[in-house]
PDB file of C-alpha atoms in Angstrom:
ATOM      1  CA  UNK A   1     102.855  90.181  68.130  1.00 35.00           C
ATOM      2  CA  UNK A   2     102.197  91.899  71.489  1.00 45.00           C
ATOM      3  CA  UNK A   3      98.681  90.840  73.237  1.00 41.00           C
ATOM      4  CA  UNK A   4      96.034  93.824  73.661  1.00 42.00           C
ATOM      5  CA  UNK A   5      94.549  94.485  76.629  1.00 41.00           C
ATOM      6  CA  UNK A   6      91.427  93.053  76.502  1.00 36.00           C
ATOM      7  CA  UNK A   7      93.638  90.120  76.014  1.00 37.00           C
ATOM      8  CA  UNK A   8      96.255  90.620  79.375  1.00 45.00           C
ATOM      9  CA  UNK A   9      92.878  91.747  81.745  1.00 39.00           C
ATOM     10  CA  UNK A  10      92.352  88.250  82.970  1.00 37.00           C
ATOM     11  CA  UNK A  11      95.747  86.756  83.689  1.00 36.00           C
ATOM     12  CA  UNK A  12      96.590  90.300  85.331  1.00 34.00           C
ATOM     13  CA  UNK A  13      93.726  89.947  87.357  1.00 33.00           C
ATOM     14  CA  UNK A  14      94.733  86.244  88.402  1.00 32.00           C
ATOM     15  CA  UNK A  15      98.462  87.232  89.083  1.00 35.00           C
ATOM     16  CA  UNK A  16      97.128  90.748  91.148  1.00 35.00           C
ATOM     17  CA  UNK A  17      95.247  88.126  93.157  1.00 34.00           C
ATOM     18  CA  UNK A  18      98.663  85.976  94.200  1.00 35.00           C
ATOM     19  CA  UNK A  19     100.476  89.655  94.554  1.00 35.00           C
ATOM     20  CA  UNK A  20     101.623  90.127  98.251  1.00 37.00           C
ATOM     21  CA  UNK A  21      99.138  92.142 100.141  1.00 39.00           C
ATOM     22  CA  UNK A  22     100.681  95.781 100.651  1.00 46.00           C
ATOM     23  CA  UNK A  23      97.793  97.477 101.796  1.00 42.00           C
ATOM     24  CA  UNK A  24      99.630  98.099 105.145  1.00 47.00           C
ATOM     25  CA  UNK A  25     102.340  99.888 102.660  1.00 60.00           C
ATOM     26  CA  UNK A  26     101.532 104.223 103.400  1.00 76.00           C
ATOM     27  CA  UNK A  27     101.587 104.931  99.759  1.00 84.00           C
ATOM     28  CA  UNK A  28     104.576 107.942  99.478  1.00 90.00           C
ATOM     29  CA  UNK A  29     103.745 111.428  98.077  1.00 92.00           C
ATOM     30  CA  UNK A  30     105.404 111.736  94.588  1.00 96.00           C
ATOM     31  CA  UNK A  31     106.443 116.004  93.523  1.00 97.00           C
ATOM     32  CA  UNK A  32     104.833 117.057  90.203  1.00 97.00           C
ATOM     33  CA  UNK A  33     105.747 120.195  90.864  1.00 97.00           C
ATOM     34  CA  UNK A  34     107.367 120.417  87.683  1.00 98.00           C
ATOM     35  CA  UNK A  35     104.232 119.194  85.275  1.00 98.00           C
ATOM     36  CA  UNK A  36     101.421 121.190  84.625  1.00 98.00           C
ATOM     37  CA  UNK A  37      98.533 120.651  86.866  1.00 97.00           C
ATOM     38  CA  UNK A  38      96.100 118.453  84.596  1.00 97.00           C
ATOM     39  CA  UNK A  39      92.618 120.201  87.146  1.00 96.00           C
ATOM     40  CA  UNK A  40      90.530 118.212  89.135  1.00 93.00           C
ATOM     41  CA  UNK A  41      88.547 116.265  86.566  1.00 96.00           C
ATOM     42  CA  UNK A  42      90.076 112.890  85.580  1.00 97.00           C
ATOM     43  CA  UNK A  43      91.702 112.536  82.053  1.00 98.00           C
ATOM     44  CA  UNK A  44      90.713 109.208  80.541  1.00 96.00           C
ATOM     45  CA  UNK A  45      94.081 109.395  78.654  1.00 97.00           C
ATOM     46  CA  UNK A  46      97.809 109.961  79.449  1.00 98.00           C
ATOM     47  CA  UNK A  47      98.710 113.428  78.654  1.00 98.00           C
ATOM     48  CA  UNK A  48     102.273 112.518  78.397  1.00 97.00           C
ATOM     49  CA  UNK A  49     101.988 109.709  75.716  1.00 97.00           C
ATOM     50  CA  UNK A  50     103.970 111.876  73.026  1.00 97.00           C
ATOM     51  CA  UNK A  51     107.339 111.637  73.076  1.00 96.00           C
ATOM     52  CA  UNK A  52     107.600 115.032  71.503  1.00 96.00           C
ATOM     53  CA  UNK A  53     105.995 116.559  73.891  1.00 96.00           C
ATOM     54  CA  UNK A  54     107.626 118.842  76.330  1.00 96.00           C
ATOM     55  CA  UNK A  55     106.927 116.978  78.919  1.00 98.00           C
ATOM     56  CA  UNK A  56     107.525 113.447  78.218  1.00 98.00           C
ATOM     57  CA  UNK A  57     110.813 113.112  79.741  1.00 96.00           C
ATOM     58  CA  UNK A  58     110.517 114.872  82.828  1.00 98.00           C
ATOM     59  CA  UNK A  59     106.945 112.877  83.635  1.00 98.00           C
ATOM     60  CA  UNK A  60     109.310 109.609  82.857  1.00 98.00           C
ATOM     61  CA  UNK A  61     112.003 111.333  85.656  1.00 97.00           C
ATOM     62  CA  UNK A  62     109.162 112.170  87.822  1.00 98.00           C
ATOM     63  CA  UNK A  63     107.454 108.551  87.325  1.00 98.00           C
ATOM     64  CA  UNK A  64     110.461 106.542  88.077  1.00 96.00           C
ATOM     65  CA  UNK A  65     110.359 108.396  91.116  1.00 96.00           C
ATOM     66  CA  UNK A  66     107.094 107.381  92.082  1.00 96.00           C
ATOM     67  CA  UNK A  67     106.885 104.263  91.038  1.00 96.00           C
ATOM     68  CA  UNK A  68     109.994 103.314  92.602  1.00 94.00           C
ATOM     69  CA  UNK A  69     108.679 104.450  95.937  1.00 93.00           C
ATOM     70  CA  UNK A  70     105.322 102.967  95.524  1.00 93.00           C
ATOM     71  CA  UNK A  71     105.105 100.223  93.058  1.00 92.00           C
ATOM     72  CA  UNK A  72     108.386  98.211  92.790  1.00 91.00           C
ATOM     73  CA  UNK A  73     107.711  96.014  95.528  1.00 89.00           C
ATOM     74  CA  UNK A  74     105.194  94.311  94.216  1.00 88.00           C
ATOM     75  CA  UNK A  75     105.500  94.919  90.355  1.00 91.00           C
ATOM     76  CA  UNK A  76     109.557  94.759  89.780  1.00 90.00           C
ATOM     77  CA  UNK A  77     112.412  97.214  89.652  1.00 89.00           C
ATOM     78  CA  UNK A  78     112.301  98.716  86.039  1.00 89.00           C
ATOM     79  CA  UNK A  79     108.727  97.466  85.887  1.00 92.00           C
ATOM     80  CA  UNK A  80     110.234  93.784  85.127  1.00 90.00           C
ATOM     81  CA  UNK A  81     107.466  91.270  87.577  1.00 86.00           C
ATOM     82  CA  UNK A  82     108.907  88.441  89.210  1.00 81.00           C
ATOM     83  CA  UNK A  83     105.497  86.769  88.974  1.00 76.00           C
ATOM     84  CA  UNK A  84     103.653  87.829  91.945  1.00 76.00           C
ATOM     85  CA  UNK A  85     102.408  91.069  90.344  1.00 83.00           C
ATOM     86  CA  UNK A  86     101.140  91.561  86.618  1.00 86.00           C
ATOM     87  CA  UNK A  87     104.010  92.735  84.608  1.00 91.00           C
ATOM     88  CA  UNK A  88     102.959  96.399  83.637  1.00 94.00           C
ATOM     89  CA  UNK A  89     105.250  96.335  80.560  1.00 95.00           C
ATOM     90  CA  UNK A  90     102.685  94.941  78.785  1.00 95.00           C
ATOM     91  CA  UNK A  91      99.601  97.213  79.528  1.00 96.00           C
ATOM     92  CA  UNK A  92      98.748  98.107  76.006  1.00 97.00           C
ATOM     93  CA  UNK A  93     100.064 101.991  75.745  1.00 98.00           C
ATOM     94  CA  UNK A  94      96.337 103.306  74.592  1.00 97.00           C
ATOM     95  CA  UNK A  95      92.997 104.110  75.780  1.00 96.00           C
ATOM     96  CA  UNK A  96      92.236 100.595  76.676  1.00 97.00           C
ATOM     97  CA  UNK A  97      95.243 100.854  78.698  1.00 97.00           C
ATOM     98  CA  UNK A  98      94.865 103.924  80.519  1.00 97.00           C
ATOM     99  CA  UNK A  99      90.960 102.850  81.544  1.00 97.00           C
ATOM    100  CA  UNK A 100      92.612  99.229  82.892  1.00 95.00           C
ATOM    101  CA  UNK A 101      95.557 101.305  84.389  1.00 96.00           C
ATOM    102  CA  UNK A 102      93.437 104.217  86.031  1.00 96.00           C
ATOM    103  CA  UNK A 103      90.562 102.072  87.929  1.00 95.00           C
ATOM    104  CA  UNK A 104      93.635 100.082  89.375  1.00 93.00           C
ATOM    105  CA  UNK A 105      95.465 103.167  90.575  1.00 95.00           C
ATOM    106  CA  UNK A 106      92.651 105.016  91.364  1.00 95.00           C
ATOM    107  CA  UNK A 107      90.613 102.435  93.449  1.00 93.00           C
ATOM    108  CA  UNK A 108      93.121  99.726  94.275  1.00 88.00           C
ATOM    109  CA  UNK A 109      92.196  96.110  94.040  1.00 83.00           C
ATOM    110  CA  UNK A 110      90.425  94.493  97.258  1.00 81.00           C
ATOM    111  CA  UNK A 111      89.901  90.105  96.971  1.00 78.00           C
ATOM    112  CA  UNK A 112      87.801  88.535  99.996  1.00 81.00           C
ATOM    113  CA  UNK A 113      88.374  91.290 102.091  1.00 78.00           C
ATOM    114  CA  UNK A 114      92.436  91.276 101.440  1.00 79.00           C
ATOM    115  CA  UNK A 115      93.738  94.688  99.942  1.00 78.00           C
ATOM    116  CA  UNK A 116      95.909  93.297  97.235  1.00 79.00           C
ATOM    117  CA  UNK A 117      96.605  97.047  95.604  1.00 85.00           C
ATOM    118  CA  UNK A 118      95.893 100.019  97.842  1.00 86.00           C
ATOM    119  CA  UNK A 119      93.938 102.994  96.605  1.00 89.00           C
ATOM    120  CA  UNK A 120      96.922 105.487  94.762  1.00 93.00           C
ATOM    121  CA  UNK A 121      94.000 108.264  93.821  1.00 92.00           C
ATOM    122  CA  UNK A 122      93.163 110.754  96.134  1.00 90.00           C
ATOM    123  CA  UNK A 123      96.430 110.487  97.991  1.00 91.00           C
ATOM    124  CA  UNK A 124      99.132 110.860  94.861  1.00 95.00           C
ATOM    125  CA  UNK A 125      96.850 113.033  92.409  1.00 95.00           C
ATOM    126  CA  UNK A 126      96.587 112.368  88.712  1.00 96.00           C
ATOM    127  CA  UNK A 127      99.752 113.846  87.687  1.00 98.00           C
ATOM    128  CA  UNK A 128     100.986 111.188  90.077  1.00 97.00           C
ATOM    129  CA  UNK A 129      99.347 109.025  88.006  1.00 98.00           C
ATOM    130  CA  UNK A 130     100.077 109.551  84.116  1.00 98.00           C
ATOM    131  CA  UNK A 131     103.975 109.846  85.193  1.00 98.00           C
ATOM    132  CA  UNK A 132     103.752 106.873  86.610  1.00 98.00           C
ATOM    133  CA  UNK A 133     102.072 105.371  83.807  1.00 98.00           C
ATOM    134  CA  UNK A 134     104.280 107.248  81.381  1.00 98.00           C
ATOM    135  CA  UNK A 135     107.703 105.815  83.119  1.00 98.00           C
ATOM    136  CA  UNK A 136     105.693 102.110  82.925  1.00 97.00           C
ATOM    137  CA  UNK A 137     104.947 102.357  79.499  1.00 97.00           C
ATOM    138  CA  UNK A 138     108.310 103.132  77.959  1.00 98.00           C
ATOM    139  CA  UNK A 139     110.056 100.532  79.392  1.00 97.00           C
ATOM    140  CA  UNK A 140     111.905  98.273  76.477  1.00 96.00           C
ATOM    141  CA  UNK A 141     110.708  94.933  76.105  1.00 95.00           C
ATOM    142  CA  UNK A 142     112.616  91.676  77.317  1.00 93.00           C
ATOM    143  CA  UNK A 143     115.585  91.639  74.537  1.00 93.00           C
ATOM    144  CA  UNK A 144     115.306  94.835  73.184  1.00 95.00           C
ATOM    145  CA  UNK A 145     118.603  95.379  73.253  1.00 96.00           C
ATOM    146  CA  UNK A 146     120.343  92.010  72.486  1.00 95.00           C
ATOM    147  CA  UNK A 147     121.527  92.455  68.956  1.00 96.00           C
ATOM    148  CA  UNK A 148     123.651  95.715  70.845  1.00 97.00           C
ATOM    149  CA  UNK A 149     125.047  93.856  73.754  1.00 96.00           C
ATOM    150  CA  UNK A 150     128.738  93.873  72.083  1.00 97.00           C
ATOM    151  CA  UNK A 151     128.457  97.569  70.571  1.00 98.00           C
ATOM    152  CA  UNK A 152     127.108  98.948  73.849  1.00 97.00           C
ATOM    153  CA  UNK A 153     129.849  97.037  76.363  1.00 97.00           C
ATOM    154  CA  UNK A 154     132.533  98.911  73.451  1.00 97.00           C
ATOM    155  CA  UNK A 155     130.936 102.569  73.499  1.00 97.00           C
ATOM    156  CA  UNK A 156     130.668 101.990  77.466  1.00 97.00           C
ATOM    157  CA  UNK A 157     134.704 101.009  77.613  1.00 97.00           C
ATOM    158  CA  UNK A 158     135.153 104.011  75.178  1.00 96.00           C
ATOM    159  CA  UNK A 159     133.199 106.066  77.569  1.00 96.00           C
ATOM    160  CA  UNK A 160     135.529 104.830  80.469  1.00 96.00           C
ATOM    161  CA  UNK A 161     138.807 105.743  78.559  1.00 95.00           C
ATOM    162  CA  UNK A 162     137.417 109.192  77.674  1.00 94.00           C
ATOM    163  CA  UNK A 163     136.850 109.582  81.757  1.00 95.00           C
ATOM    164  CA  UNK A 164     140.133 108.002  82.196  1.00 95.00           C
ATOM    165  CA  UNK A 165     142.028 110.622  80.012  1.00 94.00           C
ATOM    166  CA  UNK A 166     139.640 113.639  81.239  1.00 93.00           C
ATOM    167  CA  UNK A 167     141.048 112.698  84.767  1.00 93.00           C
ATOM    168  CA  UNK A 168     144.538 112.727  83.849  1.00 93.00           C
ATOM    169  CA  UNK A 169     144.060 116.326  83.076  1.00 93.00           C
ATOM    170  CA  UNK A 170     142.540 116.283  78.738  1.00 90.00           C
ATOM    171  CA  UNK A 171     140.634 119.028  77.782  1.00 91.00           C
ATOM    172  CA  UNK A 172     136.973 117.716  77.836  1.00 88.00           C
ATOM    173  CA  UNK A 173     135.760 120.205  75.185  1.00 88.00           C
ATOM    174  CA  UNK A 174     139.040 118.370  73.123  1.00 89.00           C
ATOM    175  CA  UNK A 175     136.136 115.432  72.773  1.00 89.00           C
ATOM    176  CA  UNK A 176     133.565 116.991  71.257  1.00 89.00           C
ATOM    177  CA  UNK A 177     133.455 114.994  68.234  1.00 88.00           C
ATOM    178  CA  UNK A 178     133.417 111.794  70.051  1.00 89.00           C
ATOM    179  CA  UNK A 179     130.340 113.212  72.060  1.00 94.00           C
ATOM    180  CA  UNK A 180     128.329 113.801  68.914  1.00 94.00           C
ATOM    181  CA  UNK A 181     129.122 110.702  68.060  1.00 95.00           C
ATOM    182  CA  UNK A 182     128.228 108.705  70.664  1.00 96.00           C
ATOM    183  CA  UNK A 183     125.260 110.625  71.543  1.00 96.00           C
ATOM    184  CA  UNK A 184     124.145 110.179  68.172  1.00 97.00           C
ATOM    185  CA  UNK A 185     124.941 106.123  67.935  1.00 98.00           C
ATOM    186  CA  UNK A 186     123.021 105.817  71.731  1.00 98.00           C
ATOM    187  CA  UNK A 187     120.332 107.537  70.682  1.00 97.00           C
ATOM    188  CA  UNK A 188     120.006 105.669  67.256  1.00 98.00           C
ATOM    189  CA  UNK A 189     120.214 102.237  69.639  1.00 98.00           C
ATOM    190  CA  UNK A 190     117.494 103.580  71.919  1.00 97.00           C
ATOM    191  CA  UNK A 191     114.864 104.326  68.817  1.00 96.00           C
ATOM    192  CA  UNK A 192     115.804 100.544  67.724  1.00 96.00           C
ATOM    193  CA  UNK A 193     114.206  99.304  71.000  1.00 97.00           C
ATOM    194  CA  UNK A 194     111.097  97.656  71.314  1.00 97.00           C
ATOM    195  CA  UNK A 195     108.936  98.421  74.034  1.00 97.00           C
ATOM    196  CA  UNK A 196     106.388  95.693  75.684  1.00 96.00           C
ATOM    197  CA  UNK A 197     103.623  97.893  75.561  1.00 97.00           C
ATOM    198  CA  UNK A 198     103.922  99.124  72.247  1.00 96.00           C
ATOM    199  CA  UNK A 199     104.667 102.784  73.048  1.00 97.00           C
ATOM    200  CA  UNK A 200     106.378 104.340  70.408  1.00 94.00           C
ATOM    201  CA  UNK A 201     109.720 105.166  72.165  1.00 96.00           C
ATOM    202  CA  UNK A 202     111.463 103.089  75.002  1.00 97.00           C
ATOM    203  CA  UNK A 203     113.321 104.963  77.572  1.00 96.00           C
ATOM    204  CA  UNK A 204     116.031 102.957  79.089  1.00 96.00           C
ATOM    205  CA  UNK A 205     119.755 103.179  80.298  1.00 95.00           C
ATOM    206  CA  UNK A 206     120.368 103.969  76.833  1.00 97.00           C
ATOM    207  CA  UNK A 207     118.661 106.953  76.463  1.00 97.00           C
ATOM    208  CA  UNK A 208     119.562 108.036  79.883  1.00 96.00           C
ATOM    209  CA  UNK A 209     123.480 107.651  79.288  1.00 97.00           C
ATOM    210  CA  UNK A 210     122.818 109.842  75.526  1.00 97.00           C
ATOM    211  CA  UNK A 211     121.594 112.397  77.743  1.00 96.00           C
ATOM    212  CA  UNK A 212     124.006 112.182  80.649  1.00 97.00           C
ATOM    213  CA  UNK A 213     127.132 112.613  77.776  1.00 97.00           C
ATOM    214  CA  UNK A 214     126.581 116.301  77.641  1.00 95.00           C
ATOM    215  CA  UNK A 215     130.419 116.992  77.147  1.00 93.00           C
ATOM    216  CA  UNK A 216     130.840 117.931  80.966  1.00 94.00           C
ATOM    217  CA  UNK A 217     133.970 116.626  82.377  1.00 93.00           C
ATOM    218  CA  UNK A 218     131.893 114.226  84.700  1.00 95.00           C
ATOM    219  CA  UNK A 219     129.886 112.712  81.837  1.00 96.00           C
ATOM    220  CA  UNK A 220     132.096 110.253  80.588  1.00 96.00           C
ATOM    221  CA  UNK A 221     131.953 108.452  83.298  1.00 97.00           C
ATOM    222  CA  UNK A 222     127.874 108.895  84.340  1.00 97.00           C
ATOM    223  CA  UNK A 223     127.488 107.672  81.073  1.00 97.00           C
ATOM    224  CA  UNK A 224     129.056 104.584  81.200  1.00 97.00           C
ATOM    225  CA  UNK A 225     127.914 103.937  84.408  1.00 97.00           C
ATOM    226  CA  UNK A 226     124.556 103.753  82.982  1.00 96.00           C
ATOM    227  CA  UNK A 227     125.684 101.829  80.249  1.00 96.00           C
ATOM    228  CA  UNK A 228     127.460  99.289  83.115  1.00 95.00           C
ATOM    229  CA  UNK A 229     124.191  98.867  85.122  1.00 90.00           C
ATOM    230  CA  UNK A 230     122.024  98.445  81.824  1.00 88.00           C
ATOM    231  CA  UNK A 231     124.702  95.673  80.749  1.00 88.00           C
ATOM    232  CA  UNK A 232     124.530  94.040  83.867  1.00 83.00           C
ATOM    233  CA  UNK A 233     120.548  94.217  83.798  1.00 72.00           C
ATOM    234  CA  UNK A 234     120.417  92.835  80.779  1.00 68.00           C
ATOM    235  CA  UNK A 235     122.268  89.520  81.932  1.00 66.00           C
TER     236      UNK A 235
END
């Protein structure tokens, strides 16, 4: 059963205050150039929840981006906390959420006169924002992939023998069936995930090698490198 938010608020808050102090940390500009501008008002809720929705993946590419460059040090590489920071994972992907999510970003987090969490707002924007908070929420949850581990290492040593013999001079488009395939099978794995925060569809190294294998003669081998680092995450 995954905890609500109402229910995470208070250890968050207890962890936020242990967090290393990064207010000296200039927070870095993220580009949303490729969103639509969401105007000057506020949403209350993330516009980019819907994984149907055009623009679900590229606010994940774009949030990755800036959370990378502004949040990992304090709150984990793929949003996975060491302990020092709350674990965003498990920020309840709703409204309840987004209004715990948004005062943080927005306003930052100040304890006896110590900055713990600088003030994102004004200075990244709220498209900033629900990208970020889109990339958060779609990460899997601890495990999510465990029952896979042995099908996932095979399709990523497939992947590497299909790069192998695209080298040595095989017609890429010669493959085509074992792309559908294997897109097909990643993608399948990927909807099997679990994410912490209950959002409907986890975006992982998964997902991003089913895209990557596009056919290309370089996609074999992006692919299983994403498989390769999500393997080694995962241990």
């Amino acid at each position: 059963m995954k905890l609500s938010t109402r229910m995470l608020v208070p250890p968050f808050i207890l962890a936020a205050a242990a967090a290393f102090a990064h207010g000296d940390v200039a927070p870095q500009a993220v580009d949303t150039s490729a969103l639509p501008s969401l105007g000057e008002e506020w949403l209350e809720e993330n516009p980019w929840r819907d994984p149907a929705g055009e623009n679900w993946q590229t606010a994940i590419d774009i949030g990755a981006s800036g959370y990378n460059q502004n949040c990992a040090r304090c709150h984990g590489l793929e949003v996975v906390s060491g302990g020092l920071a709350p674990d965003l994972r498990y920020l309840s992907a709703d409204w309840d959420g987004d209004e715990w999510y948004l005062e943080r970003f927005r306003h930052g987090m100040t304890q006896n006169g110590i900055t713990k969490m600088p003030a994102f707002g004004d200075l990244l924007g709220q498209e900033a924002a629900w990208a970020i908070r889109t990339y958060v929420e779609t990460r899997p949850d601890d495990g999510a992939f465990d029952d896979h581990q042995t099908r996932l290492s095979a399709i990523r040593d497939l992947l590497k023998d299909r790069a192998t013999e695209v080298e040595g001079g095989a017609d890429a488009a010669s493959l085509s069936d074992d792309v559908d395939a294997l897109r097909a099978e990643l993608s399948d794995i990927n909807a099997s995930a679990e994410t912490g925060s209950d959002a409907p569809v986890a975006e992982s190294a998964v997902s991003r090698a089913a895209i990557a294998l596009d056919g290309s003669a370089g996609s074999f081998a992006k692919a299983a490198e994403l498989l390769t680092i999500g393997l080694s995450a995962a241990n």
